[in-house]
Amino acid sequence: MEWNPDEYLRKLYETRSQTLDFKAKTADQWKEWRTELREKFVDALGGFGDMYSKPEATVIERVEYDDYIRERIELRTADSLVMPTYLLLPKGRQGKLPVVVGCHGHGYGSKSAVGLLPDGSEANDDPNVHRKFGIALVRRGFAVVIPELIGFGDRKLENEAVVNRDSNSCFPISVYLMMLGKTTAGIRIQETMAAIGYAAEREELDASRIGIFGLSGGGLVAAFTAALDERIRAAVVSCYTNTFLDSILYRRHCIDNYIPGILRYAEMPDLVGLIAPRPLFIEAGQHDELFPLHGTEKAIARLQQIYGVADAAEGLDYHLFPGGHEICGDRSYAWLERQLQVQS
């Protein structure tokens, strides 16, 4: 008897329950679908409620540049968790500032998004795949909040910081959480929501104009935080939107991408589609090997279906740029300006 695990897994995927895959034809059906899937999604992430909605904040650093200010803030997000967070503030702007929450991907953490090297020194001409997106956005008039996602940079586990100083703690954190019925994605989403709560309390920031921007694993956090937090008015997801089948089930990915049991309910495009009817911009490299183009095109087709039924087709846009797994920004930055009404 031939033993074929490839065929076995393929058939498992084809016969998954698909209980909440998008099938709505009317606005009422879409609303019912969205409500039910959000509840199942939060449950699959491990549930919410163990993080502070309004974290305690301590400013530990303030650096002035010619055109913006960089603060480093410690946010206590739970009884035993502190999340270092950068806040970039543009100079010379009048009135309350629109806000973008920036979610970094894999690498050495939040420093990579604000033009710093791992030791805190200036990166100069070494932008890496994050392309200093925090600086690019603050120079367009946004206040930019960049949390350090758990497992990266200064938030690695103590023993990992010693033996894996050039890597991350995604694996040990994720397996520990999974054994307790939680997920790394769920913790990161809750902490990002806490950062939004902090931004909403800063008097110079406009809580009615909050957007989110994320790359890769940070794209996961950006997409799913926006899906579950209505305070986010517009979202840019860079180099993540795909199908699970064509990306994280196709090749080895970091374990922080995996949400146990989620395919019982929906595929990735449906989860991203929970953002509707709020504006969404998909940015993807045509040569991205981690989240390949054909999977992104499938996801965009499903998202167009969801946004159409939600009567929000004009709120979905995308840019398939001639690059790889990296931030582009050629169209997404200006799109965010329009959505959050940045005054030049």
Coordinates of C-alpha atoms in Angstrom, one line a residue:
M1 CA 0.0 0.0 0.0
E2 CA 1.4 3.4 -1.0
W3 CA 1.7 5.9 1.8
N4 CA 1.3 9.4 0.6
P5 CA 1.3 12.2 3.3
D6 CA 1.1 14.9 0.6
E7 CA -2.2 13.5 -0.7
Y8 CA -3.5 13.0 2.9
L9 CA -2.8 16.7 3.8
R10 CA -4.3 17.9 0.5
K11 CA -7.5 16.0 1.2
L12 CA -7.6 17.2 4.8
Y13 CA -7.5 20.8 3.5
E14 CA -10.1 20.2 0.8
T15 CA -12.5 18.7 3.3
R16 CA -12.0 21.2 6.2
S17 CA -15.2 22.4 7.7
Q18 CA -15.1 25.9 6.2
T19 CA -18.0 26.9 8.4
L20 CA -17.4 30.6 8.1
D21 CA -15.8 31.0 4.7
F22 CA -17.4 34.0 3.0
K23 CA -20.6 33.1 1.2
A24 CA -22.7 36.2 2.0
K25 CA -24.8 37.7 -0.9
T26 CA -26.4 40.6 1.0
A27 CA -25.4 43.3 3.4
D28 CA -27.3 41.6 6.2
Q29 CA -25.7 38.3 5.6
W30 CA -22.3 40.0 5.5
K31 CA -22.9 41.6 8.9
E32 CA -24.0 38.3 10.4
W33 CA -21.0 36.5 9.0
R34 CA -18.6 39.2 10.3
T35 CA -20.0 39.0 13.8
E36 CA -19.8 35.3 14.1
L37 CA -16.3 35.0 12.5
R38 CA -14.9 37.7 14.8
E39 CA -16.1 35.7 17.9
K40 CA -14.6 32.5 16.6
F41 CA -11.4 34.3 15.6
V42 CA -10.8 35.7 19.0
D43 CA -11.4 32.3 20.5
A44 CA -8.8 30.7 18.2
L45 CA -6.3 33.4 19.1
G46 CA -6.6 32.3 22.8
G47 CA -9.2 34.9 23.9
F48 CA -8.7 38.4 25.0
G49 CA -8.9 40.2 28.3
D50 CA -5.6 39.6 30.1
M51 CA -4.0 42.9 28.9
Y52 CA -4.4 46.5 30.1
S53 CA -6.6 48.5 27.7
K54 CA -4.9 51.7 28.9
P55 CA -1.3 50.8 29.7
E56 CA 0.9 52.6 32.2
A57 CA 3.4 54.7 30.3
T58 CA 6.9 56.0 31.1
V59 CA 9.0 58.1 28.7
I60 CA 12.6 56.9 28.9
E61 CA 14.2 58.7 26.0
R62 CA 13.6 61.8 23.9
V63 CA 15.7 62.7 20.8
E64 CA 15.2 65.7 18.5
Y65 CA 16.0 65.7 14.8
D66 CA 15.6 68.6 12.4
D67 CA 12.1 67.7 11.4
Y68 CA 10.8 65.2 14.0
I69 CA 11.1 64.0 17.6
R70 CA 11.6 60.4 18.7
E71 CA 10.4 59.3 22.1
R72 CA 11.0 55.8 23.5
I73 CA 8.3 54.8 25.9
E74 CA 7.8 51.8 28.2
L75 CA 4.1 50.7 28.2
R76 CA 3.1 48.3 30.9
T77 CA 0.6 46.1 29.1
A78 CA 0.0 43.5 31.8
D79 CA 1.0 42.9 35.4
S80 CA 4.3 41.3 34.2
L81 CA 4.8 42.7 30.7
V82 CA 6.4 46.0 29.6
M83 CA 6.5 46.9 25.9
P84 CA 9.1 49.4 24.7
T85 CA 7.4 51.6 22.0
Y86 CA 8.7 54.4 19.8
L87 CA 6.6 57.5 19.2
L88 CA 7.7 59.7 16.3
L89 CA 6.2 63.2 16.3
P90 CA 6.6 65.6 13.3
K91 CA 7.7 69.2 14.0
G92 CA 5.9 72.2 12.7
R93 CA 2.4 70.7 12.4
Q94 CA -0.7 72.5 13.7
G95 CA -3.6 70.8 15.4
K96 CA -4.0 67.3 16.5
L97 CA -1.9 64.8 14.6
P98 CA -3.2 61.7 12.7
V99 CA -1.6 58.5 13.9
V100 CA -0.2 55.4 12.3
V101 CA 0.6 52.4 14.4
G102 CA 3.6 50.7 12.7
C103 CA 4.1 46.9 13.1
H104 CA 7.6 45.7 12.3
G105 CA 8.3 42.2 10.9
H106 CA 11.0 39.7 11.7
G107 CA 14.4 41.1 12.4
Y108 CA 15.8 43.0 15.4
G109 CA 12.6 44.7 16.4
S110 CA 11.2 48.3 16.5
K111 CA 14.6 49.9 16.0
S112 CA 14.7 48.7 12.4
A113 CA 11.6 50.8 11.6
V114 CA 13.0 54.0 13.0
G115 CA 16.4 54.0 11.3
L116 CA 18.4 52.5 14.1
L117 CA 20.8 49.5 14.3
P118 CA 20.4 46.8 17.0
D119 CA 22.8 48.7 19.3
G120 CA 20.7 51.9 19.0
S121 CA 23.1 53.7 16.8
E122 CA 22.0 55.5 13.6
A123 CA 21.5 53.1 10.6
N124 CA 22.3 55.7 8.0
D125 CA 22.4 53.8 4.7
D126 CA 21.3 50.5 6.1
P127 CA 17.5 50.6 5.9
N128 CA 16.9 46.8 5.7
V129 CA 13.5 45.5 4.4
H130 CA 11.6 47.9 6.7
R131 CA 13.0 50.8 4.7
K132 CA 12.9 53.1 7.7
F133 CA 9.1 53.3 7.3
G134 CA 8.6 55.0 10.6
I135 CA 10.7 58.0 9.4
A136 CA 9.0 58.0 6.0
L137 CA 5.6 58.3 7.7
V138 CA 6.5 60.9 10.3
R139 CA 7.9 63.1 7.5
R140 CA 4.5 62.9 5.8
G141 CA 2.9 64.4 8.9
F142 CA 1.8 61.4 10.9
A143 CA 2.5 60.7 14.5
V144 CA 4.0 57.1 14.3
V145 CA 3.6 54.6 17.2
I146 CA 5.9 51.6 16.8
P147 CA 5.6 48.9 19.5
E148 CA 8.3 46.3 20.0
L149 CA 6.4 43.0 19.4
I150 CA 7.0 40.3 22.0
G151 CA 9.8 38.0 21.0
F152 CA 12.0 40.6 19.2
G153 CA 14.7 43.1 20.1
D154 CA 14.6 43.9 23.8
R155 CA 11.7 41.5 24.3
K156 CA 13.4 38.2 23.8
L157 CA 13.4 35.6 26.5
E158 CA 16.3 36.0 28.9
N159 CA 18.1 32.8 27.9
E160 CA 17.4 33.5 24.2
A161 CA 19.0 36.9 24.4
V162 CA 22.2 35.1 25.4
V163 CA 22.3 32.1 23.1
N164 CA 20.3 33.6 20.2
R165 CA 21.2 37.3 20.3
D166 CA 20.9 37.7 16.5
S167 CA 17.5 35.9 16.3
N168 CA 14.2 36.0 18.1
S169 CA 12.2 34.2 20.8
C170 CA 9.2 33.4 18.6
F171 CA 9.5 29.6 18.9
P172 CA 9.8 29.2 22.7
I173 CA 7.2 31.8 23.4
S174 CA 4.8 30.4 20.8
V175 CA 5.0 26.8 22.0
Y176 CA 4.6 27.8 25.6
L177 CA 1.5 29.9 24.8
M178 CA 0.0 27.1 22.7
M179 CA 0.3 24.6 25.5
L180 CA -1.7 27.1 27.6
G181 CA -4.4 27.6 24.9
K182 CA -3.0 31.0 23.8
T183 CA -1.1 32.3 20.7
T184 CA 1.7 34.7 20.0
A185 CA -0.5 36.4 17.5
G186 CA -3.2 36.9 20.2
I187 CA -0.7 38.5 22.6
R188 CA 0.7 40.8 19.9
I189 CA -2.7 41.9 18.8
Q190 CA -3.8 42.7 22.3
E191 CA -0.6 44.7 23.0
T192 CA -1.0 46.6 19.8
M193 CA -4.6 47.5 20.9
A194 CA -3.0 48.7 24.2
A195 CA -0.6 50.9 22.2
I196 CA -3.7 52.3 20.4
G197 CA -5.3 53.0 23.8
Y198 CA -2.1 54.9 24.8
A199 CA -2.1 57.0 21.6
A200 CA -5.8 57.8 22.0
E201 CA -5.0 59.4 25.4
R202 CA -2.1 61.7 24.1
E203 CA -3.7 65.1 23.8
E204 CA -1.6 66.1 20.8
L205 CA -2.9 63.0 18.8
D206 CA -6.2 62.6 17.0
A207 CA -8.0 59.4 18.2
S208 CA -10.5 59.7 15.4
R209 CA -7.7 59.4 12.8
I210 CA -5.8 56.2 13.6
G211 CA -4.3 54.0 10.9
I212 CA -2.1 50.9 11.0
F213 CA 0.8 49.7 8.8
G214 CA 2.6 46.4 9.0
L215 CA 5.2 44.3 7.2
S216 CA 5.3 40.5 7.0
G217 CA 4.7 39.2 10.5
G218 CA 3.9 42.8 11.4
G219 CA 1.4 42.6 8.5
L220 CA -0.3 39.8 10.4
V221 CA -0.5 41.9 13.5
A222 CA -1.7 45.0 11.5
A223 CA -4.3 43.1 9.5
F224 CA -5.8 41.2 12.5
T225 CA -5.7 44.1 14.9
A226 CA -7.6 46.2 12.3
A227 CA -10.0 43.3 11.8
L228 CA -10.9 43.3 15.5
D229 CA -10.4 46.9 16.6
E230 CA -12.8 49.5 15.1
R231 CA -10.7 52.4 16.3
I232 CA -8.5 51.7 13.3
R233 CA -9.8 53.8 10.5
A234 CA -7.5 52.5 7.7
A235 CA -5.0 49.7 7.3
V236 CA -2.0 49.0 5.1
V237 CA -0.8 45.4 5.0
S238 CA 2.5 44.9 3.3
C239 CA 3.9 41.5 2.1
Y240 CA 1.5 39.3 4.2
T241 CA -2.0 39.1 2.5
N242 CA -2.3 35.7 0.9
T243 CA -3.9 32.3 1.6
F244 CA -2.7 30.1 4.4
L245 CA -2.5 27.3 1.8
D246 CA -0.2 29.2 -0.6
S247 CA 2.1 30.7 2.1
I248 CA 2.5 29.4 5.6
L249 CA 1.3 25.9 4.7
Y250 CA 3.4 25.8 1.6
R251 CA 6.8 26.2 3.2
R252 CA 8.5 26.6 6.6
H253 CA 7.5 29.8 8.3
C254 CA 8.1 31.1 11.8
I255 CA 5.8 29.4 14.2
D256 CA 4.3 32.8 15.2
N257 CA 2.2 32.7 12.0
Y258 CA 0.2 29.7 13.1
I259 CA -3.2 29.9 14.8
P260 CA -4.3 26.4 15.9
G261 CA -7.6 25.4 14.4
I262 CA -8.3 28.6 12.5
L263 CA -9.0 26.7 9.2
R264 CA -12.0 25.1 10.8
Y265 CA -13.6 28.6 10.3
A266 CA -12.0 30.6 7.6
E267 CA -9.0 31.2 5.3
M268 CA -6.7 34.2 5.6
P269 CA -8.5 36.5 3.1
D270 CA -11.7 36.1 5.1
L271 CA -10.0 37.1 8.3
V272 CA -8.4 40.1 6.6
G273 CA -11.8 40.9 5.2
L274 CA -13.2 41.5 8.7
I275 CA -11.6 45.0 8.2
A276 CA -14.4 45.8 5.8
P277 CA -16.0 48.3 5.3
R278 CA -13.1 50.3 6.5
P279 CA -10.4 51.2 3.9
L280 CA -7.7 48.6 3.3
F281 CA -4.6 48.8 1.1
I282 CA -2.6 45.6 0.1
E283 CA 1.0 46.0 -0.8
A284 CA 2.9 43.0 -2.1
G285 CA 6.1 42.2 -3.9
Q286 CA 5.8 40.4 -7.2
H287 CA 8.8 38.3 -6.3
D288 CA 8.1 37.7 -2.7
E289 CA 9.0 34.0 -2.0
L290 CA 7.5 33.9 1.5
F291 CA 4.0 35.2 0.5
P292 CA 4.0 34.4 -3.3
L293 CA 2.1 36.5 -5.8
H294 CA -0.4 33.8 -6.9
G295 CA -1.7 33.5 -3.3
T296 CA -1.9 37.3 -3.0
E297 CA -4.0 37.5 -6.1
K298 CA -6.4 34.8 -4.8
A299 CA -6.7 36.8 -1.6
I300 CA -7.3 40.1 -3.4
A301 CA -10.1 38.4 -5.4
R302 CA -11.8 37.2 -2.2
L303 CA -11.4 40.7 -0.6
Q304 CA -13.0 42.3 -3.6
Q305 CA -15.9 40.0 -3.2
I306 CA -16.2 40.9 0.5
Y307 CA -15.9 44.6 0.0
G308 CA -18.4 44.5 -2.8
V309 CA -21.1 42.8 -0.7
A310 CA -20.3 45.3 2.2
D311 CA -20.9 48.1 -0.3
A312 CA -17.4 49.4 0.2
A313 CA -15.6 48.4 -3.1
E314 CA -13.9 51.8 -3.3
G315 CA -12.3 51.2 0.1
L316 CA -10.1 48.4 -1.2
D317 CA -6.9 49.1 -3.1
Y318 CA -3.6 47.3 -3.8
H319 CA -0.2 47.7 -5.3
L320 CA 1.7 44.6 -6.6
F321 CA 5.2 46.2 -6.9
P322 CA 8.2 44.9 -8.8
G323 CA 10.2 43.8 -5.7
G324 CA 10.5 41.1 -3.0
H325 CA 9.7 40.7 0.6
E326 CA 10.1 44.3 1.7
I327 CA 8.2 47.5 2.2
C328 CA 7.6 49.6 -0.9
G329 CA 5.6 52.6 0.1
D330 CA 5.4 54.1 -3.4
R331 CA 1.6 54.2 -3.3
S332 CA 0.7 53.1 0.2
Y333 CA 2.1 56.1 2.0
A334 CA 0.1 58.6 -0.1
W335 CA -3.0 56.3 0.2
L336 CA -2.7 56.6 4.0
E337 CA -2.4 60.4 3.7
R338 CA -5.7 60.5 1.8
Q339 CA -7.5 58.2 4.2
L340 CA -6.4 60.1 7.3
Q341 CA -6.6 63.5 5.7
V342 CA -3.1 64.6 6.3
Q343 CA -2.6 68.3 5.6
S344 CA 0.6 69.2 3.7

